Every structure is written in C-alpha cells, then in structure tokens.
Short mmCIF file of C-alpha atoms and ligand atoms in Angstrom, two decimals:
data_model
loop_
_atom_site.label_atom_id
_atom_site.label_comp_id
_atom_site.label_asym_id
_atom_site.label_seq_id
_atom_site.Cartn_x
_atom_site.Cartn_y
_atom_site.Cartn_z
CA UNK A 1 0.00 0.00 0.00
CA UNK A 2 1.44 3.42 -0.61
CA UNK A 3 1.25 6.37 1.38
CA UNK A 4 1.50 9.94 0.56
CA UNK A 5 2.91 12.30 2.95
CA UNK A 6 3.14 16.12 2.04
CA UNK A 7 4.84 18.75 4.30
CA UNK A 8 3.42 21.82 4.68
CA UNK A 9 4.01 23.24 8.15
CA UNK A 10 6.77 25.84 7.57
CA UNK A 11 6.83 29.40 8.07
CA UNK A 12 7.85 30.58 4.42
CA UNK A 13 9.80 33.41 5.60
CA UNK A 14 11.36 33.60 2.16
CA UNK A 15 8.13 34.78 0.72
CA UNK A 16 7.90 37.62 2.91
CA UNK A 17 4.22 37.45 3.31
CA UNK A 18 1.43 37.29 5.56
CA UNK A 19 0.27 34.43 3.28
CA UNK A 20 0.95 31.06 4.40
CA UNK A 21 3.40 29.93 1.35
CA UNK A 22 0.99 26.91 0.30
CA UNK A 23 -1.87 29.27 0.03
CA UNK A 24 -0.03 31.17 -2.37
CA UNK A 25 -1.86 30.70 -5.76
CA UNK A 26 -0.19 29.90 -8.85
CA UNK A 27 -3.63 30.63 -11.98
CA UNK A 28 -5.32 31.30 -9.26
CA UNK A 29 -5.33 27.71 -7.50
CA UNK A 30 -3.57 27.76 -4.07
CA UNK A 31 -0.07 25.16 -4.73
CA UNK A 32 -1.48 22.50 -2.45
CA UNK A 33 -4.19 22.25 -4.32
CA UNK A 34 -2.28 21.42 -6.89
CA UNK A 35 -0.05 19.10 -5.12
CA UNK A 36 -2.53 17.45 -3.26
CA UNK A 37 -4.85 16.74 -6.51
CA UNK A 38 -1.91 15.20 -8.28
CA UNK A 39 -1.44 13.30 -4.88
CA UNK A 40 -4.96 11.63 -5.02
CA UNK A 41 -5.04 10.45 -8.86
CA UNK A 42 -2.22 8.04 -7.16
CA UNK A 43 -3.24 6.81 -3.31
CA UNK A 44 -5.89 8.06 -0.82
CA UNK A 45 -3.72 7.40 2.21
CA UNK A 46 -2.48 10.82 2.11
CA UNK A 47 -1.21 12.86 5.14
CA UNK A 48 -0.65 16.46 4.96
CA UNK A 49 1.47 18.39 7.53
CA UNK A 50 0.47 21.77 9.07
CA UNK A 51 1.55 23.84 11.97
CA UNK A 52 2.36 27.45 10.67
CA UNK A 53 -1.25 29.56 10.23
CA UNK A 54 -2.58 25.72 11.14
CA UNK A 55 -6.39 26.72 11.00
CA UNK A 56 -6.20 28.88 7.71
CA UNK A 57 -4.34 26.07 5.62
CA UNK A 58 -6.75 23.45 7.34
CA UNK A 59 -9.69 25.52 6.36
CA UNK A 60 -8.34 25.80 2.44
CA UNK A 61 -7.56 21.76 2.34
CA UNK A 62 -10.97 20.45 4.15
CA UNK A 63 -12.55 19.78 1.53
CA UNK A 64 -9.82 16.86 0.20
CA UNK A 65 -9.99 13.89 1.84
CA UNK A 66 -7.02 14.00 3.76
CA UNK A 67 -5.99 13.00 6.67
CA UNK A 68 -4.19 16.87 8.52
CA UNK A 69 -1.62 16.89 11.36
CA UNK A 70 0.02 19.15 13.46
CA UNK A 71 3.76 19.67 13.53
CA UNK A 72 5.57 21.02 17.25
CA UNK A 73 7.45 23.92 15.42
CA UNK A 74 8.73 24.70 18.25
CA UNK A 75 10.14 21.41 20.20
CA UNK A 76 10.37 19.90 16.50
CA UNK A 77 11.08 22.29 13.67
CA UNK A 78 12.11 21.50 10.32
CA UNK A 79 11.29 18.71 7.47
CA UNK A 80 12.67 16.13 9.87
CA UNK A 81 10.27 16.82 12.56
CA UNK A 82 7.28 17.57 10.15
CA UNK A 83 6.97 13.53 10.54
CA UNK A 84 7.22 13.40 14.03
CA UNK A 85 3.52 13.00 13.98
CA UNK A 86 2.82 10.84 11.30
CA UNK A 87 1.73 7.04 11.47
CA UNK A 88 3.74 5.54 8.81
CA UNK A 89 0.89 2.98 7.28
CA UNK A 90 1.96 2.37 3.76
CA UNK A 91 4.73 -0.49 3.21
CA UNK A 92 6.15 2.60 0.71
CA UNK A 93 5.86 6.14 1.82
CA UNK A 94 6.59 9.30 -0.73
CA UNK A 95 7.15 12.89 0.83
CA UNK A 96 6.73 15.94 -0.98
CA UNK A 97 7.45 19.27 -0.08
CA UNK A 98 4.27 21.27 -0.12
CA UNK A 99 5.78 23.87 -2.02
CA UNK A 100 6.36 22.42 -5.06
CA UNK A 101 3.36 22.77 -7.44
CA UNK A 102 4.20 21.67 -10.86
CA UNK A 103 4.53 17.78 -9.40
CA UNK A 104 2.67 15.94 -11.42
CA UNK A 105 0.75 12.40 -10.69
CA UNK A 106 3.23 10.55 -13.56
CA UNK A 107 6.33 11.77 -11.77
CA UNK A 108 5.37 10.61 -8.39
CA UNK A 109 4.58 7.16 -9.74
CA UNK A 110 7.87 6.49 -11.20
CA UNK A 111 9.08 7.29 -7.18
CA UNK A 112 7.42 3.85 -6.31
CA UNK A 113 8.26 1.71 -9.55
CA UNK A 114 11.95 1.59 -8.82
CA UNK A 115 13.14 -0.56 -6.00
CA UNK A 116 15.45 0.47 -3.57
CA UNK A 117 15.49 1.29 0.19
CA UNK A 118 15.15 5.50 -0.52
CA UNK A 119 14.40 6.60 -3.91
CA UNK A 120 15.90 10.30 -3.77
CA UNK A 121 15.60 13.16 -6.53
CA UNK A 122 18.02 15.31 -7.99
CA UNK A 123 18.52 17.47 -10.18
CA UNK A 124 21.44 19.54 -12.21
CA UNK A 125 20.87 23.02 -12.30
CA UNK A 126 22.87 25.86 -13.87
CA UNK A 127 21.73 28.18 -10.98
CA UNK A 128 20.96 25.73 -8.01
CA UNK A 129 20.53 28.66 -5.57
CA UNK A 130 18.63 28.25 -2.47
CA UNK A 131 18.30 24.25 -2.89
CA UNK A 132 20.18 21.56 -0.71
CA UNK A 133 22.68 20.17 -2.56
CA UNK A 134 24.03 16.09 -3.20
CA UNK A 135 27.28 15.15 -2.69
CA UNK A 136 28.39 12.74 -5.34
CA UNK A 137 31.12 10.60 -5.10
CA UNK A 138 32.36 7.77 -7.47
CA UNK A 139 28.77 7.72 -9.32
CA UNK A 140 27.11 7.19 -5.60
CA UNK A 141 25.02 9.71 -3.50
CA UNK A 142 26.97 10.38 0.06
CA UNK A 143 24.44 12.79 1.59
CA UNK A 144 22.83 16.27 1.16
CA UNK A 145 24.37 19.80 2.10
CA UNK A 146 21.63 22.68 3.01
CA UNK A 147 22.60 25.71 1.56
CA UNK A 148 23.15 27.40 4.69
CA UNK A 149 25.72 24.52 5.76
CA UNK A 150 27.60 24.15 2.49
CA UNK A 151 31.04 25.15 2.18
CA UNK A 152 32.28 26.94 -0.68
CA UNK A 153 33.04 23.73 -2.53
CA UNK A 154 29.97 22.62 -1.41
CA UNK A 155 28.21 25.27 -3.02
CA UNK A 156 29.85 24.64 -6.52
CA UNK A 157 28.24 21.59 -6.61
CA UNK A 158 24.94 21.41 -9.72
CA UNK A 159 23.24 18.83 -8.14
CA UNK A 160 20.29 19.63 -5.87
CA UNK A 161 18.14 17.84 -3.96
CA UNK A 162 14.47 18.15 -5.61
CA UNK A 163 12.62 17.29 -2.62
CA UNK A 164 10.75 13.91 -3.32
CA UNK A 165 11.56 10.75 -1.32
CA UNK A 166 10.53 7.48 -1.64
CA UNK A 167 11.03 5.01 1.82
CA UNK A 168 10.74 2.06 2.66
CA UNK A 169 8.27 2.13 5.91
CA UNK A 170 11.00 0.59 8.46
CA UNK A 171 13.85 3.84 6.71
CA UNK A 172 11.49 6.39 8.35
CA UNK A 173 11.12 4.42 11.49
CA UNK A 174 14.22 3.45 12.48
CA UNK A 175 16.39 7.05 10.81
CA UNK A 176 13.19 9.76 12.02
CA UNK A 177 13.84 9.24 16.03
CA UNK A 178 17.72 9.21 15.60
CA UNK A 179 17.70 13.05 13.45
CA UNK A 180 19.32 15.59 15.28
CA UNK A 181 19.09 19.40 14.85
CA UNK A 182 22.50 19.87 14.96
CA UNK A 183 23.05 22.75 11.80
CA UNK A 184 22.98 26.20 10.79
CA UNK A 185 18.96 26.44 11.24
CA UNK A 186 18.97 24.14 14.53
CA UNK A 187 16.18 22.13 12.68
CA UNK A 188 15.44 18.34 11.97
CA UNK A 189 16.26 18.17 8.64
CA UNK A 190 14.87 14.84 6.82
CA UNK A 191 17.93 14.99 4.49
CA UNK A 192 20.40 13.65 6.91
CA UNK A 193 18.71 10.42 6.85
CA UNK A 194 20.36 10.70 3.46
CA UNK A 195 24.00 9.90 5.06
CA UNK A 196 22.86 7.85 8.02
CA UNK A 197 21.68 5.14 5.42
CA UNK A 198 24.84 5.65 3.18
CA UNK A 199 26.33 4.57 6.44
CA UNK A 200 24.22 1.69 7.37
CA UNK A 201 24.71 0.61 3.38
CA UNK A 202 21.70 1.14 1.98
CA UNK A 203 20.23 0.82 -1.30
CA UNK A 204 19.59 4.39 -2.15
CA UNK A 205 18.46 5.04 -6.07
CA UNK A 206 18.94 9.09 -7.02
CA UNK A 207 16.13 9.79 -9.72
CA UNK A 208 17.32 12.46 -12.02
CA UNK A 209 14.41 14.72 -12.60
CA UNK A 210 13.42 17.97 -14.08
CA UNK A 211 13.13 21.94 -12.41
CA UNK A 212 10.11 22.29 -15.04
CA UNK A 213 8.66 19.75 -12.92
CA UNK A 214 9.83 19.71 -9.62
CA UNK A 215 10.69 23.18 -9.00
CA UNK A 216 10.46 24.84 -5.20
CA UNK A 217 8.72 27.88 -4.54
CA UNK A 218 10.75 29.99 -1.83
CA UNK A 219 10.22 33.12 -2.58
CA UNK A 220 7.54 35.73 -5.23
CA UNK A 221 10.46 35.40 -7.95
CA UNK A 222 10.07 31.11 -7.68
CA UNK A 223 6.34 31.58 -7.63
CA UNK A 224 5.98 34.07 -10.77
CA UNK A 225 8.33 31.61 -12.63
CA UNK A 226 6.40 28.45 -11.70
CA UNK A 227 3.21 30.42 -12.33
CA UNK A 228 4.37 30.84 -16.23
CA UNK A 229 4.88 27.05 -16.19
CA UNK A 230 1.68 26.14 -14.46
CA UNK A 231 -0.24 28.90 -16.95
CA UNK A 232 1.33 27.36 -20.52
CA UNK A 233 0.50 23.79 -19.36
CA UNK A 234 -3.18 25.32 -18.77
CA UNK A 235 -3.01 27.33 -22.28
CA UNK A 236 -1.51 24.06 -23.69
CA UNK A 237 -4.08 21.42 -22.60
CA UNK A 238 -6.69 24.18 -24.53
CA UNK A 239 -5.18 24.54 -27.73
CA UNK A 240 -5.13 21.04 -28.05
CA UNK A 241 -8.67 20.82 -27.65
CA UNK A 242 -9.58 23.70 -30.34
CA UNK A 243 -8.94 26.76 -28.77
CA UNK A 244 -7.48 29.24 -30.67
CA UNK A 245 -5.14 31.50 -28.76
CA UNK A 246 -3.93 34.85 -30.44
CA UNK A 247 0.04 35.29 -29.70
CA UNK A 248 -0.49 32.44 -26.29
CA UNK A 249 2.44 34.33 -24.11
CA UNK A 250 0.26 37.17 -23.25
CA UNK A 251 -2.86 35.65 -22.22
CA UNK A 252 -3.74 34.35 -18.40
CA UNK A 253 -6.17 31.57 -17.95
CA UNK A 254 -6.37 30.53 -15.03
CA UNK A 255 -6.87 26.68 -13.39
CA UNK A 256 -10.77 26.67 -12.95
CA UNK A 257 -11.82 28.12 -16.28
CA UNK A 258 -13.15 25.48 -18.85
CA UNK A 259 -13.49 25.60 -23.13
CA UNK A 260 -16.19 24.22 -25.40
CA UNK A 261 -16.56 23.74 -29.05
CA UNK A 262 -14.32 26.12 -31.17
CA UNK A 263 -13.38 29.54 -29.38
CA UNK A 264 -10.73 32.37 -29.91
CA UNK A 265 -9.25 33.80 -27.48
CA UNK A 266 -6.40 37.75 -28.56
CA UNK A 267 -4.14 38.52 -26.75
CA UNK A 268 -3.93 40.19 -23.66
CA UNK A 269 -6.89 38.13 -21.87
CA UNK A 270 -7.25 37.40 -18.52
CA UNK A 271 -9.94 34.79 -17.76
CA UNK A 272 -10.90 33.14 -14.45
CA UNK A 273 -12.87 30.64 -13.13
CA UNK A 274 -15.73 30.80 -16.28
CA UNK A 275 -17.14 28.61 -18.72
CA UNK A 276 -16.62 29.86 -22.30
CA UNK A 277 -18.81 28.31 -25.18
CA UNK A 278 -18.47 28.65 -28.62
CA UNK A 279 -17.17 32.47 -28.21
CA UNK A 280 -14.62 34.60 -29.14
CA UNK A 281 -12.85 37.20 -26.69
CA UNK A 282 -11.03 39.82 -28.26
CA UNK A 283 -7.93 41.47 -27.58
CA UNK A 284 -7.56 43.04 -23.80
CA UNK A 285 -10.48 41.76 -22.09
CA UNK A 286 -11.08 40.67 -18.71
CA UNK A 287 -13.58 37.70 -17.71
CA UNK A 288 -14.50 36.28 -14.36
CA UNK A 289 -16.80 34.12 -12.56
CA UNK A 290 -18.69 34.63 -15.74
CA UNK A 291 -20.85 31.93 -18.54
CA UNK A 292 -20.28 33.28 -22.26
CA UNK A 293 -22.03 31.09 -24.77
CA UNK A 294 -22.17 31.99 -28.62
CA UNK A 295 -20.99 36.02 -27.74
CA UNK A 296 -18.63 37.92 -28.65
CA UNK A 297 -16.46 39.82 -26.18
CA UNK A 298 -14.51 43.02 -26.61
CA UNK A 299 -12.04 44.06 -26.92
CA UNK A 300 -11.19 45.80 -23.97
CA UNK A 301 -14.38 44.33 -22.20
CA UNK A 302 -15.00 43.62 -18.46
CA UNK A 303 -17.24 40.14 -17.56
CA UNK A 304 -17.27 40.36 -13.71
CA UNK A 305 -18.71 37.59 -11.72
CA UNK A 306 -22.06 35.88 -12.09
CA UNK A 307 -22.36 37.10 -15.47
CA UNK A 308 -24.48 34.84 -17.91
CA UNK A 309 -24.15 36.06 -21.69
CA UNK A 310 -25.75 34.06 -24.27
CA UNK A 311 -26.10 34.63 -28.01
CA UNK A 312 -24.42 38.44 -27.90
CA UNK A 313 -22.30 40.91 -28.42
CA UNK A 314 -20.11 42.94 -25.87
CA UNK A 315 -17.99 45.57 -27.04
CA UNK A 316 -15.48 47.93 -26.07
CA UNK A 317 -15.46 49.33 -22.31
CA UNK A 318 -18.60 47.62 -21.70
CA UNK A 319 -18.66 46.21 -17.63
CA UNK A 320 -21.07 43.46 -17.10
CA UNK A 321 -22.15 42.38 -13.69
CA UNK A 322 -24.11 39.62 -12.12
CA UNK A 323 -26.16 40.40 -14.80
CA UNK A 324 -27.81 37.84 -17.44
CA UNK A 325 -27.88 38.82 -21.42
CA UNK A 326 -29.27 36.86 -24.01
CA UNK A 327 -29.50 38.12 -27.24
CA UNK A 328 -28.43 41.37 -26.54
CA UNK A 329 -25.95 43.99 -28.21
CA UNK A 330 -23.85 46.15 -26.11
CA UNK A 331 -21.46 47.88 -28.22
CA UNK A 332 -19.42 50.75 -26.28
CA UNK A 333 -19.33 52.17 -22.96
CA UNK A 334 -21.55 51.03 -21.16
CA UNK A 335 -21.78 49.52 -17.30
CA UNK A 336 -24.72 47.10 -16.70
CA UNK A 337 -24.85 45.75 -13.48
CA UNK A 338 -27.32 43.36 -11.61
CA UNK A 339 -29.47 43.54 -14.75
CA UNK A 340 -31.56 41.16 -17.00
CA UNK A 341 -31.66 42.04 -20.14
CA UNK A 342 -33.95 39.84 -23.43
CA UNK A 343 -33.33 39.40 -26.81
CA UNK A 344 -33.15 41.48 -29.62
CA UNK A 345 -32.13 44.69 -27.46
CA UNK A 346 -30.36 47.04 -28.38
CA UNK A 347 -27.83 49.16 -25.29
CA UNK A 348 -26.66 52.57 -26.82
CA UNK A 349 -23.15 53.63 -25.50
CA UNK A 350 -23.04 55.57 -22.45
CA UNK A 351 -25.67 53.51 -20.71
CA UNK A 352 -25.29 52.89 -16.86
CA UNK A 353 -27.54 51.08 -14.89
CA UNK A 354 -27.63 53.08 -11.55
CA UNK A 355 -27.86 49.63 -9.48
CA UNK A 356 -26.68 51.17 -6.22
CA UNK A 357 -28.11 54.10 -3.92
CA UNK A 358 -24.96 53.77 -1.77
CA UNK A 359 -26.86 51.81 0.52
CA UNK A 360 -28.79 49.01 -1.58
CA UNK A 361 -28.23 47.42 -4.99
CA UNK A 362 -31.18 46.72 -7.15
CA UNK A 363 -32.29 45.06 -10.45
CA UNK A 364 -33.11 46.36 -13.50
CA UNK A 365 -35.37 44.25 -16.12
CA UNK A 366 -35.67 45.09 -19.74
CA UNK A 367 -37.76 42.92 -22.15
CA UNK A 368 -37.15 42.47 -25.59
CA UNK A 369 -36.57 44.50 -28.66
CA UNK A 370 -35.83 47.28 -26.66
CA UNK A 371 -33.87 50.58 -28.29
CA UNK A 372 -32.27 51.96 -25.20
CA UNK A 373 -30.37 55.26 -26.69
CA UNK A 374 -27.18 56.39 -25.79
CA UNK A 375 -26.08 57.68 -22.54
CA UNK A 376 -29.32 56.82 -20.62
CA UNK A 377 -29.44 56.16 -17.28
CA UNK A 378 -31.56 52.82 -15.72
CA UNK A 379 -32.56 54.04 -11.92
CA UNK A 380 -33.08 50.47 -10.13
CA UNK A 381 -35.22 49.08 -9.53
CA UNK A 382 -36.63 49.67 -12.59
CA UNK A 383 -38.56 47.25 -15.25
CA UNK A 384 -38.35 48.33 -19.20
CA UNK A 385 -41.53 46.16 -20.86
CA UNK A 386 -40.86 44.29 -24.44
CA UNK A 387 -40.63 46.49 -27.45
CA UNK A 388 -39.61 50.47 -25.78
CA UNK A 389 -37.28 53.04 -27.23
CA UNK A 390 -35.68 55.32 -24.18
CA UNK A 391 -34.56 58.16 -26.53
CA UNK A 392 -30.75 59.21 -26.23
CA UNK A 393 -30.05 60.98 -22.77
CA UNK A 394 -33.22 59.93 -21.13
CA UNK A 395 -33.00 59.36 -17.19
CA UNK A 396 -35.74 56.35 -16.34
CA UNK A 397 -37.34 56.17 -12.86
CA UNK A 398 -40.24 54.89 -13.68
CA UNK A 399 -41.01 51.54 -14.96
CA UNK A 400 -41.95 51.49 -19.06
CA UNK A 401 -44.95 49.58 -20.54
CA UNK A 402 -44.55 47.57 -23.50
CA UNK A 403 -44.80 49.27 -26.93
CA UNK A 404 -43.88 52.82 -25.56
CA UNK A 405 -41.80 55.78 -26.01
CA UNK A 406 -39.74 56.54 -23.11
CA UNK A 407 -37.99 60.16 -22.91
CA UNK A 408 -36.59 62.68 -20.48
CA UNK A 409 -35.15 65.76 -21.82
CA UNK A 410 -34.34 69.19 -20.72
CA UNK A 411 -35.77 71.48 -23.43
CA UNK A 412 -32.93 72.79 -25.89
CA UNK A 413 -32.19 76.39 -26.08
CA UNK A 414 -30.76 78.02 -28.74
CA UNK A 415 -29.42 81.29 -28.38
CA UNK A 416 -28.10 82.83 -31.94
CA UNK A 417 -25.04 85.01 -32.71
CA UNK A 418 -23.89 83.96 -28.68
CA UNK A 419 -20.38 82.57 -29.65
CA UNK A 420 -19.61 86.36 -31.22
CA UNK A 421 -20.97 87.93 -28.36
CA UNK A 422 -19.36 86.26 -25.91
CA UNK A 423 -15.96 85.45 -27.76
CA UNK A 424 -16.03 88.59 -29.89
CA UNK A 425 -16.03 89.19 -33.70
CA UNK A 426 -13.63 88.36 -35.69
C1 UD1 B 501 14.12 21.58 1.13
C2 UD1 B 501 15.25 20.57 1.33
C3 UD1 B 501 16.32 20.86 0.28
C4 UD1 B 501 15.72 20.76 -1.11
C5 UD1 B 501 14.48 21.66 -1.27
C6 UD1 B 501 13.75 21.31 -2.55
C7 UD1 B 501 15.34 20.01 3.70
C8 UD1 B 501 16.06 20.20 5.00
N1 UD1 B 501 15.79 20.70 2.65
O1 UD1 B 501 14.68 22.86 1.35
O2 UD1 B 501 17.38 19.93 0.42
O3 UD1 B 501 16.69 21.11 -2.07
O4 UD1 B 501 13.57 21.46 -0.19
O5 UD1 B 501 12.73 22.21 -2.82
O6 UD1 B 501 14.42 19.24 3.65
N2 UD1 B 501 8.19 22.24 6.20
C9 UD1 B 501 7.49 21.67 7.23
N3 UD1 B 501 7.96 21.83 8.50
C10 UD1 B 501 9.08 22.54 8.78
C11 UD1 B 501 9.80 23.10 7.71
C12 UD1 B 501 9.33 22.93 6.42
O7 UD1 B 501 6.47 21.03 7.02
O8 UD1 B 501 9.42 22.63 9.96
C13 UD1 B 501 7.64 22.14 4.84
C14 UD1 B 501 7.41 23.50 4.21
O9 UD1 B 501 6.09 23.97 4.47
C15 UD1 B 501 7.66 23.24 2.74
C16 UD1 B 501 8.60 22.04 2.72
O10 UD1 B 501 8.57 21.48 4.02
O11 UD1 B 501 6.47 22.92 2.05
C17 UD1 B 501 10.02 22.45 2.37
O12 UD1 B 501 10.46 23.44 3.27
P1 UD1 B 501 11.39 24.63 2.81
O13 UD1 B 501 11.66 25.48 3.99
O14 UD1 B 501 10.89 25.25 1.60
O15 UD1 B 501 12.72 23.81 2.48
P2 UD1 B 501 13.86 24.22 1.48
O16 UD1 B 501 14.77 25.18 2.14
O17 UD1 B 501 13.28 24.61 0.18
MG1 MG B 502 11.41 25.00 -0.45
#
C-alpha cells in the first residue's frame, strides 16, 4: 500500500508574506491544491502536515480527503520533525514538499516503480541557488548539504536535492527518532537520513528529474516563474482541444476556467474561473466568474462575476455584472450591473444602470426588442416592458410599458449670434 505524505508546516519566511506559502496561488489555484490533486489520482492514504497559520491552511484543504496533522514547530522544527507525527501505514511512503506545485501524478509514480530502500531526486541546475545540494562521489550519492551549511566547494556543486523521497516504511522508522538538529537552522532536517543510510549501506536510487517539474517555490520570484509554467501547461491542454489562442504568451487563464466547441481567445486576456462556449474574446479583455455562450467579447471588455451572456455581443469598455444577457448587443461604454436584459435589445453607449443608492443594490429588467439610446441612465429598480425606445439621454425612474416611447429631456435652447458675443467678432 502506498502512502503519501506532504509537508506543509513551515513558516515561508522567504516569501515575505502574511500568506501562508501553500496558500499562495499559482492561476489562481492555491499550490497544495495542486499538489494534493496530483497526490490523489495516485493513493488516498495521504497525510498532509500543518503547523504554521494551522487553521487557515486546514480551512483551504478540508474539503480533500485528507488526513491533517500538526507539527511542534517549536520542540520539533524543520522537514525532519514535520513527521514526528505521522503514522507511517503504507509499506512505501513518498514525501513531498508542499511547495512544489508543478509535481505531477506521472512523476510521483515512477518514485514507487523503482526498488530500492530511498528513492531520492536530484537534479542539475545551472543556478541551483537556495536548494540543498548532493554530494556525489564515485557515481554514488553520500548525503545532502543545506545551503546554509555548504562550504564553498559545497556550493559549486549542480546537483540539488528536488525534494521527493521514496522510503521504505522501516527507513522512516528506524532514521526519524535518531535526526538531530544539529546545523545552521537548529532544525530536523529529513535529508540527513540521506547519510545515516549511506552509512548503514543502503540501497539508495537518485532519480534524475526535471526543475520544469519539480521546482520549489521559496520566494515571489520562484512563484511568478512556476506560475508561467503552471499557466502554458493550462493554455496548452486548450489549444489542443480547439482553442485558438492569439500570440499564447500574453494571455492568463487561469486553473478553474473550462473551453467548449471552437473559441478564440487575442491577446492580452485574462480569464478566471468561467465557462466559455463557442465564443470569441477579443484582444484586452477581462472575464470572471462569468458563462459566455455563442458572444462575442470586446475588446477591452469587463465580464465580472455571475455574469451569464448568451447569443451576444459585448464591445469595447462595456462592464457586465451579475447580470444575465441573451440576445443582446452592447457595443461601447456602457456599465450594466445586476441587470436582466432579453433578446433582440439594443444598449446605446453611455448607458449605466444606476444599481446602487450607496446603501442598496437593485435590479433592473428590460424585455425584448428594446432601443435603449445612448447615454441613458436605468434608476433600479426599474422594469423596461418588451418592445420600448428610451430616446438618447433619457433618465428612467419609472417603470416602461410595452410598446412605448420613453424620454426625459431638458428642453434645448438656442441662443443665436452667442459665440460672437461672448468670444467677440472676428
Ligand atoms: C528543502 C530541502 C532541500 C531541497 C528543497 C527542494 C530540507 C532540509 N531541505 O529545502 O534539500 O533542495 O527542499 O525544494 O528538507 N516544512 C514543514 N515543517 C518545517 C519546515 C518545512 O512542514 O518545519 C515544509 C514546508 O512547508 C515546505 C517544505 O517542508 O512545504 C520544504 O520546506 P522549505 O523550507 O521550503 O525547504 P527548502 O529550504 O526549500
Ligand atoms: Mg522550499
């Protein structure tokens, strides 16, 4: 039986935030979501580690069925005493850092296929700044340096540890108890079981493995780089499946967002957690939270969340919100917010819905085949009736009956010769 154990109790110092580091998102999904996911497509005896912001991690992971412990940071810091805690239950037991998101469920498994007493990872880096690295002598692994304990030498060295074990259940055992904290961070560190079983003679089998894969996220510089990883393998997965992607390196969509049938997406995007259907988003525009079906978006338009837009047209600096749209045309300027709006209307630029009196928000209704003309202002709550034209500039506070004219209008004045008068002749 194999068991899964991921540590995530540390204080991420490195990332200088008030964030716990797993929380941190990479397309918008916290990493241990990530991890964890990739985790389950393998075993469901997975233990996760916690300590640091305990209840705010907890709260993020409940919903996984996993089983959470707590690490003693304080009698028991570091990776070593992360499994202090832990029943070891699975006859083979992987660990994974928790802060390394771009694990994927094929890489674990090949931790468990080979057969050996550890199965380590390492990898050769041009830069390997910030990771421990493996001393390699004669072809064999010896142990693993921290950086903060290497020596100079020790620092030269390309190989780094990746951070992925595979034991043997009796390794962790009989090496966890007999870790010491004796180093430059006084911690436990679970890599000196590394040399301890060198030692004792040991089979120990060093996978070679890649940073586009296994890469560790200490600080916001290791995050934005995984986070361009993470957001091509996203972009990736949808091109193969039809989406069309105008010049892919400029374009965020993030981990929750899902493609049907044939869209087309410019560049510049940035789409979160929607559904997109048969549409095409043009250049610049911003979607979230939101349903698009058979529409056409932008460019330069704003979708913000639980927006449902079916069978339209959205154009430039047009903000839609909560609001649902079928059939409709919105081609400029506009902001339509908590609104419901039928087919075969018509939105003239400039036209607001005023959904908020600063202490309420409210709904406004308009029916079909409605002309609303430019720069007219919707006072929710207010209910426009199938087949009205609201003439350009028109303020609505009243609800409109079907079939009618709808205008407000200060009468214009014109006052001749005024511009000479005022200005002077010429
Ligand atoms: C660790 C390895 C290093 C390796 C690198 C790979 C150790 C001692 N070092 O270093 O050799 O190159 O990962 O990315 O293992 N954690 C706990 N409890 C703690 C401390 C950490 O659960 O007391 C968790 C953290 O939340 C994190 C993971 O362990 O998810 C790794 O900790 P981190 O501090 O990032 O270790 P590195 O310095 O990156
Ligand atoms: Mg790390």
């Amino acid at each position: 039986m194999f068991q899964i154990i991921i540590l995530a109790a540390g204080k991420g110092t490195r990332m200088k935030s008030q964030t716990p580091k797993v929380l941190h998102t990479l397309c918008n999904k916290p990493m241990i979501h990530y991890i964890i996911g990739e985790s389950q497509k393998i075993t469901s005896n997975i233990d996760v580690i916690l300590a640091h912001k305990f209840d705010e991690v907890k709260k993020s992971i409940e919903n996984f069925n996993v089983k959470i412990h707590k690490q003693d940071l304080e009698k028991y810091p570091g990776t070593g005493g992360a499994l202090k805690e832990v029943p070891f239950i699975g006859e083979k037991i992987l660990i994974l850092n928790g802060d390394m998101p771009l694990i994927t469920a094929e890489e674990i498994k090949k931790f468990f296929e080979i057969d050996a007493d550890i199965v380590m990872s390492i990898m050769k880096l041009d830069n390997p700044d910030g990771y421990g690295r493996v001393v390699i002598e004669n072809g064999n692994v010896k142990k693993i340096v921290e950086q903060k304990d290497a020596s100079v030498d020790e620092l030269k060295i390309p190989y780094v540890n990746a951070g992925v074990y595979c034991f043997k259940k009796e390794i962790l055992e009989k090496y966890i108890p007999l870790l010491n904290n004796n180093n430059a961070q006084k911690e436990y560190y679970l890599t000196d079981i590394i040399e301890m079983a060198v030692k004792d003679n040991l089979k120990i089998k060093a996978l070679e493995v890649n940073e586009k894969d296994f890469k560790g996220i200490n600080s916001k510089k290791d995050l934005a780089e995984a986070e361009k990883i993470m957001c091509n393998r996203i972009k990736n997965k949808w091109m193969q499946n039809g989406v069309i992607m105008r010049l892919p390196e400029t374009i965020f969509i993030d981990a929750y967002t899902e493609f049907e049938g044939e869209c087309e997406i410019e560049s510049g995007s940035v789409i979160k957690n929607s559904k997109i259907i048969e549409s095409k988003i043009k250049a610049n525009s911003v979607i979230e939270e939101a349903t698009i079906k058979n529409s056409e978006i932008g460019p330069m338009a704003r979708i913000r969340p639980k927006s449902e837009i079916i069978d339209s047209k959205i154009g430039n600096f047009v903000e839609v919100k909560a609001s649902k749209l079928n059939d409709v045309k919105a081609g400029h300027l506009s902001y339509l917010g908590d609104s419901e709006i039928d087919s075969g209307t018509n939105i003239g630029a400039g036209t607001i819905t005023c959904n908020y009196d600063g202490k309420n928000k409210y709904k406004t209704k308009i029916g079909k085949n409605v002309f609303v003309g430019s720069d007219t202002q919707l006072i929710a709550p207010v209910v426009i009736e199938d087949e009205v034209i609201i003439a350009a500039g028109s303020t609505i506070n009243k609800d409109i009956p079907k079939g009618s004219l709808a205008i407000s209008r200060a009468p214009l004045k014109i006052v001749k010769g005024f511009y000479y008068k005022f200005f002077g002749k010429k």
